[in-house]
Tab-separated table of C-alpha atoms in Angstrom:
chain	number	residue	atom	x	y	z
A	16	MET	CA	92.906	94.195	139.059
A	17	GLU	CA	96.427	93.023	138.165
A	18	THR	CA	95.102	90.771	135.391
A	19	SER	CA	93.109	93.662	133.967
A	20	SER	CA	96.210	95.877	134.018
A	21	VAL	CA	98.248	93.246	132.172
A	22	ALA	CA	95.494	92.857	129.570
A	23	ASP	CA	95.381	96.628	129.054
A	24	SER	CA	99.170	96.736	128.637
A	25	LEU	CA	99.081	93.907	126.094
A	26	LEU	CA	96.265	95.591	124.182
A	27	SER	CA	98.136	98.904	124.203
A	28	GLY	CA	101.258	97.149	122.940
A	29	ALA	CA	99.257	95.447	120.185
A	30	CYS	CA	97.909	98.822	119.057
A	31	VAL	CA	101.434	100.216	118.850
A	32	VAL	CA	102.949	97.211	117.044
A	33	PHE	CA	100.117	96.678	114.532
A	34	THR	CA	99.711	100.386	113.737
A	35	LEU	CA	103.428	100.976	113.212
A	36	GLY	CA	103.476	97.840	111.073
A	37	MET	CA	100.704	99.340	108.927
A	38	PHE	CA	102.522	102.668	108.654
A	39	SER	CA	105.788	100.939	107.718
A	40	THR	CA	104.192	99.437	104.596
A	41	GLY	CA	104.939	102.811	103.028
A	42	LEU	CA	108.635	101.927	103.244
A	43	SER	CA	108.189	99.758	100.135
A	44	ASP	CA	106.959	102.855	98.270
A	45	LEU	CA	109.929	104.800	99.635
A	46	ARG	CA	112.332	102.104	98.441
A	47	HIS	CA	110.606	102.039	95.035
A	48	MET	CA	111.021	105.810	94.664
A	49	GLN	CA	114.699	105.610	95.597
A	50	MET	CA	115.419	102.742	93.218
A	51	THR	CA	113.539	104.148	90.227
A	52	GLN	CA	114.228	107.816	90.991
A	53	SER	CA	110.566	108.447	90.202
A	54	VAL	CA	107.080	108.320	91.745
A	55	ASP	CA	105.647	105.998	89.117
A	56	SER	CA	102.636	104.018	90.509
A	57	VAL	CA	103.032	105.659	93.958
A	58	GLN	CA	100.030	107.630	95.226
A	59	PHE	CA	100.651	110.853	97.116
A	60	LEU	CA	97.308	111.635	98.760
A	61	PRO	CA	97.341	108.609	101.131
A	62	PHE	CA	100.618	109.914	102.606
A	63	LEU	CA	99.184	113.394	103.066
A	64	THR	CA	95.807	112.414	104.514
A	65	THR	CA	97.399	109.863	106.864
A	66	ASP	CA	99.827	112.518	108.080
A	67	VAL	CA	96.960	114.900	108.845
A	68	ASN	CA	95.096	112.057	110.536
A	69	ASN	CA	98.156	111.288	112.685
A	70	LEU	CA	98.543	114.929	113.714
A	71	GLY	CA	94.866	115.122	114.657
A	72	TRP	CA	94.991	111.972	116.805
A	73	LEU	CA	98.293	113.126	118.287
A	74	SER	CA	96.572	116.286	119.502
A	75	TYR	CA	93.697	114.200	120.862
A	76	GLY	CA	96.168	111.945	122.670
A	77	VAL	CA	98.004	114.907	124.195
A	78	LEU	CA	94.760	116.491	125.360
A	79	LYS	CA	93.518	113.175	126.754
A	80	GLY	CA	96.896	112.251	128.232
A	81	ASP	CA	96.948	108.899	126.408
A	82	GLY	CA	100.516	107.638	125.944
A	83	THR	CA	99.533	104.968	123.406
A	84	LEU	CA	97.911	107.512	121.095
A	85	ILE	CA	100.851	109.883	121.501
A	86	ILE	CA	103.551	107.296	120.689
A	87	VAL	CA	101.782	105.766	117.698
A	88	ASN	CA	100.752	109.007	116.037
A	89	ALA	CA	104.011	110.852	116.723
A	90	ILE	CA	105.980	108.086	114.982
A	91	GLY	CA	103.317	107.826	112.280
A	92	ALA	CA	103.482	111.566	111.577
A	93	VAL	CA	107.287	111.378	111.253
A	94	LEU	CA	107.059	108.438	108.821
A	95	GLN	CA	104.346	110.036	106.694
A	96	THR	CA	106.296	113.304	106.563
A	97	LEU	CA	109.338	111.332	105.388
A	98	TYR	CA	107.261	109.738	102.617
A	99	ILE	CA	105.901	113.152	101.627
A	100	LEU	CA	109.377	114.698	101.416
A	101	ALA	CA	110.640	111.755	99.350
A	102	TYR	CA	107.669	112.028	96.999
A	103	LEU	CA	108.259	115.754	96.643
A	104	HIS	CA	111.927	115.131	95.861
A	105	TYR	CA	111.258	112.647	93.047
A	106	CYS	CA	108.014	114.120	91.706
A	107	PRO	CA	108.413	116.104	88.444
A	108	GLN	CA	105.200	118.099	89.037
A	109	LYS	CA	106.054	119.654	92.381
A	110	ARG	CA	103.556	122.487	92.053
A	111	VAL	CA	100.519	120.189	92.320
A	112	VAL	CA	102.008	118.350	95.290
A	113	LEU	CA	102.886	121.582	97.072
A	114	LEU	CA	99.402	122.971	96.428
A	115	GLN	CA	97.716	119.866	97.894
A	116	THR	CA	100.046	119.949	100.895
A	117	ALA	CA	99.522	123.657	101.510
A	118	THR	CA	95.723	123.252	101.270
A	119	LEU	CA	95.541	120.470	103.850
A	120	LEU	CA	98.048	122.200	106.117
A	121	GLY	CA	95.921	125.339	105.920
A	122	VAL	CA	92.831	123.355	106.938
A	123	LEU	CA	94.843	121.769	109.766
A	124	LEU	CA	96.052	125.139	111.045
A	125	MET	CA	92.519	126.527	110.949
A	126	GLY	CA	91.394	123.514	112.927
A	127	TYR	CA	94.114	124.034	115.521
A	128	GLY	CA	93.159	127.678	115.805
A	129	TYR	CA	89.538	126.719	116.370
A	130	PHE	CA	90.211	123.984	118.912
A	131	TRP	CA	92.972	125.661	120.906
A	132	LEU	CA	92.079	129.371	120.719
A	133	LEU	CA	88.299	129.566	120.400
A	134	MET	CA	87.487	126.676	122.754
A	135	PRO	CA	88.744	127.460	126.255
A	136	ASP	CA	86.941	124.522	127.864
A	137	ASP	CA	89.132	121.380	127.792
A	138	GLU	CA	86.234	118.930	127.917
A	139	ALA	CA	84.397	120.566	125.014
A	140	ARG	CA	87.673	120.748	123.081
A	141	LEU	CA	88.291	117.039	123.661
A	142	GLN	CA	84.790	116.131	122.460
A	143	GLN	CA	84.979	118.273	119.334
A	144	LEU	CA	88.501	117.134	118.470
A	145	GLY	CA	87.504	113.490	118.983
A	146	LEU	CA	84.524	113.951	116.680
A	147	PHE	CA	86.706	115.578	114.003
A	148	CYS	CA	89.313	112.800	114.176
A	149	SER	CA	86.615	110.116	114.074
A	150	VAL	CA	84.956	111.552	110.962
A	151	PHE	CA	88.311	111.979	109.233
A	152	THR	CA	89.372	108.403	110.045
A	153	ILE	CA	86.058	106.958	108.848
A	154	SER	CA	86.367	108.857	105.563
A	155	MET	CA	89.891	107.450	105.121
A	156	TYR	CA	88.712	103.883	105.653
A	157	LEU	CA	85.738	104.295	103.292
A	158	SER	CA	87.616	106.144	100.544
A	159	PRO	CA	89.033	102.941	98.913
A	160	LEU	CA	85.510	101.604	98.262
A	161	ALA	CA	85.712	102.966	94.714
A	162	ASP	CA	88.846	100.871	94.163
A	163	LEU	CA	87.072	97.806	95.540
A	164	ALA	CA	84.265	98.335	93.024
A	165	LYS	CA	86.908	98.530	90.308
A	166	VAL	CA	88.377	95.216	91.501
A	167	ILE	CA	84.970	93.541	91.142
A	168	GLN	CA	84.504	95.079	87.704
A	169	THR	CA	87.914	93.977	86.389
A	170	LYS	CA	88.081	90.713	88.385
A	171	SER	CA	91.639	91.692	89.253
A	172	THR	CA	93.187	92.227	92.707
A	173	HIS	CA	96.522	93.519	91.421
A	174	ARG	CA	95.723	96.986	92.770
A	175	LEU	CA	95.262	95.611	96.317
A	176	SER	CA	98.007	94.865	98.826
A	177	PHE	CA	97.466	91.682	100.834
A	178	SER	CA	100.010	92.644	103.521
A	179	LEU	CA	98.399	96.068	103.939
A	180	THR	CA	94.974	94.432	104.189
A	181	ILE	CA	96.128	92.170	107.034
A	182	ALA	CA	97.893	95.070	108.759
A	183	THR	CA	94.769	97.231	108.487
A	184	LEU	CA	92.563	94.451	109.874
A	185	LEU	CA	94.820	93.866	112.894
A	186	THR	CA	95.233	97.594	113.504
A	187	SER	CA	91.521	98.385	113.272
A	188	ALA	CA	90.575	95.441	115.494
A	189	SER	CA	93.138	96.328	118.181
A	190	TRP	CA	92.087	99.995	118.280
A	191	SER	CA	88.403	99.057	118.401
A	192	LEU	CA	89.100	96.848	121.432
A	193	TYR	CA	91.284	99.565	122.952
A	194	GLY	CA	88.514	102.132	122.561
A	195	PHE	CA	85.998	99.673	124.006
A	196	ARG	CA	88.215	99.091	127.061
A	197	LEU	CA	88.537	102.840	127.607
A	198	ARG	CA	84.849	103.410	126.850
A	199	ASP	CA	86.033	105.955	124.294
A	200	PHE	CA	83.687	105.774	121.320
A	201	TYR	CA	85.776	108.321	119.404
A	202	ILE	CA	88.520	105.679	119.234
A	203	MET	CA	86.342	102.582	118.886
A	204	VAL	CA	83.717	103.585	116.310
A	205	PRO	CA	85.935	104.987	113.496
A	206	ASN	CA	87.983	101.776	113.410
A	207	LEU	CA	84.977	99.534	112.791
A	208	PRO	CA	84.815	100.485	109.067
A	209	GLY	CA	88.485	99.476	108.838
A	210	ILE	CA	87.549	95.967	109.981
A	211	LEU	CA	84.654	95.829	107.509
A	212	THR	CA	86.657	97.014	104.491
A	213	SER	CA	89.509	94.645	105.396
A	214	PHE	CA	87.138	91.658	105.356
A	215	ILE	CA	85.777	92.848	102.006
A	216	ARG	CA	89.332	92.922	100.632
A	217	LEU	CA	90.066	89.458	101.995
A	218	TRP	CA	86.889	88.192	100.303
A	219	LEU	CA	88.080	89.760	97.035
A	220	PHE	CA	91.457	88.015	97.367
A	221	TRP	CA	89.559	84.734	97.864
A	222	LYS	CA	87.150	85.473	95.006
A	223	TYR	CA	89.853	86.586	92.583
A	224	PRO	CA	93.067	84.801	93.641
A	225	PRO	CA	96.432	85.919	92.201
A	226	GLN	CA	96.637	82.988	89.744
A	227	GLN	CA	93.190	83.758	88.344
A	228	ASP	CA	94.138	87.440	88.233
A	229	LYS	CA	97.240	86.564	86.197
A	230	ASN	CA	95.255	84.402	83.772
A	231	TYR	CA	92.608	87.114	83.401
A	232	ARG	CA	95.232	89.708	82.479
A	233	LEU	CA	96.795	87.321	79.932
A	234	LEU	CA	93.400	86.820	78.307
A	235	GLN	CA	92.888	90.573	78.214
A	236	THR	CA	96.169	91.010	76.321
């Protein structure tokens, strides 16, 4: 029993460390925006969708009483909100950014109203919220597939981040194991695509290494 408890604590700690490490990769984008005083080459939607994802899993963690989910997603939501505010500050086209933010926040508020006001039963609320978070997380992990197809087409991995790939692989694997230990398929299943897409990215880095990528771009010019 004691060994099992230690293993669970280590797995919980791994989830926290790896996930916060993945979230902190956005700090390089934050530093880039501060140094250049612009949002050039920085994408906004990943910040926004990750923030919504964090808030959804935070609610699931609160309802389930899971401290690991609460800690990770509370800190993640704060970081993503910081990135969003920085992007808004340096972005010249604030109207588009505000419209996208308001739209997703509106969807989030409608979801909260549905889950917390129209569903009085806690168990049903937990199931529905878990399903929503799972679908949203899976869509986030599968959304970069178009970029991966572009990498194969151009034979260039310059648009991929190796550090983010490793962080995503470790994070997805730790949460899949965590969900398996808890017998919570809402946590386990949506992280499996993260493992798959991470291995695909690693294969692309092996197939099109940085040196070959550099030579390919020189030939193109």
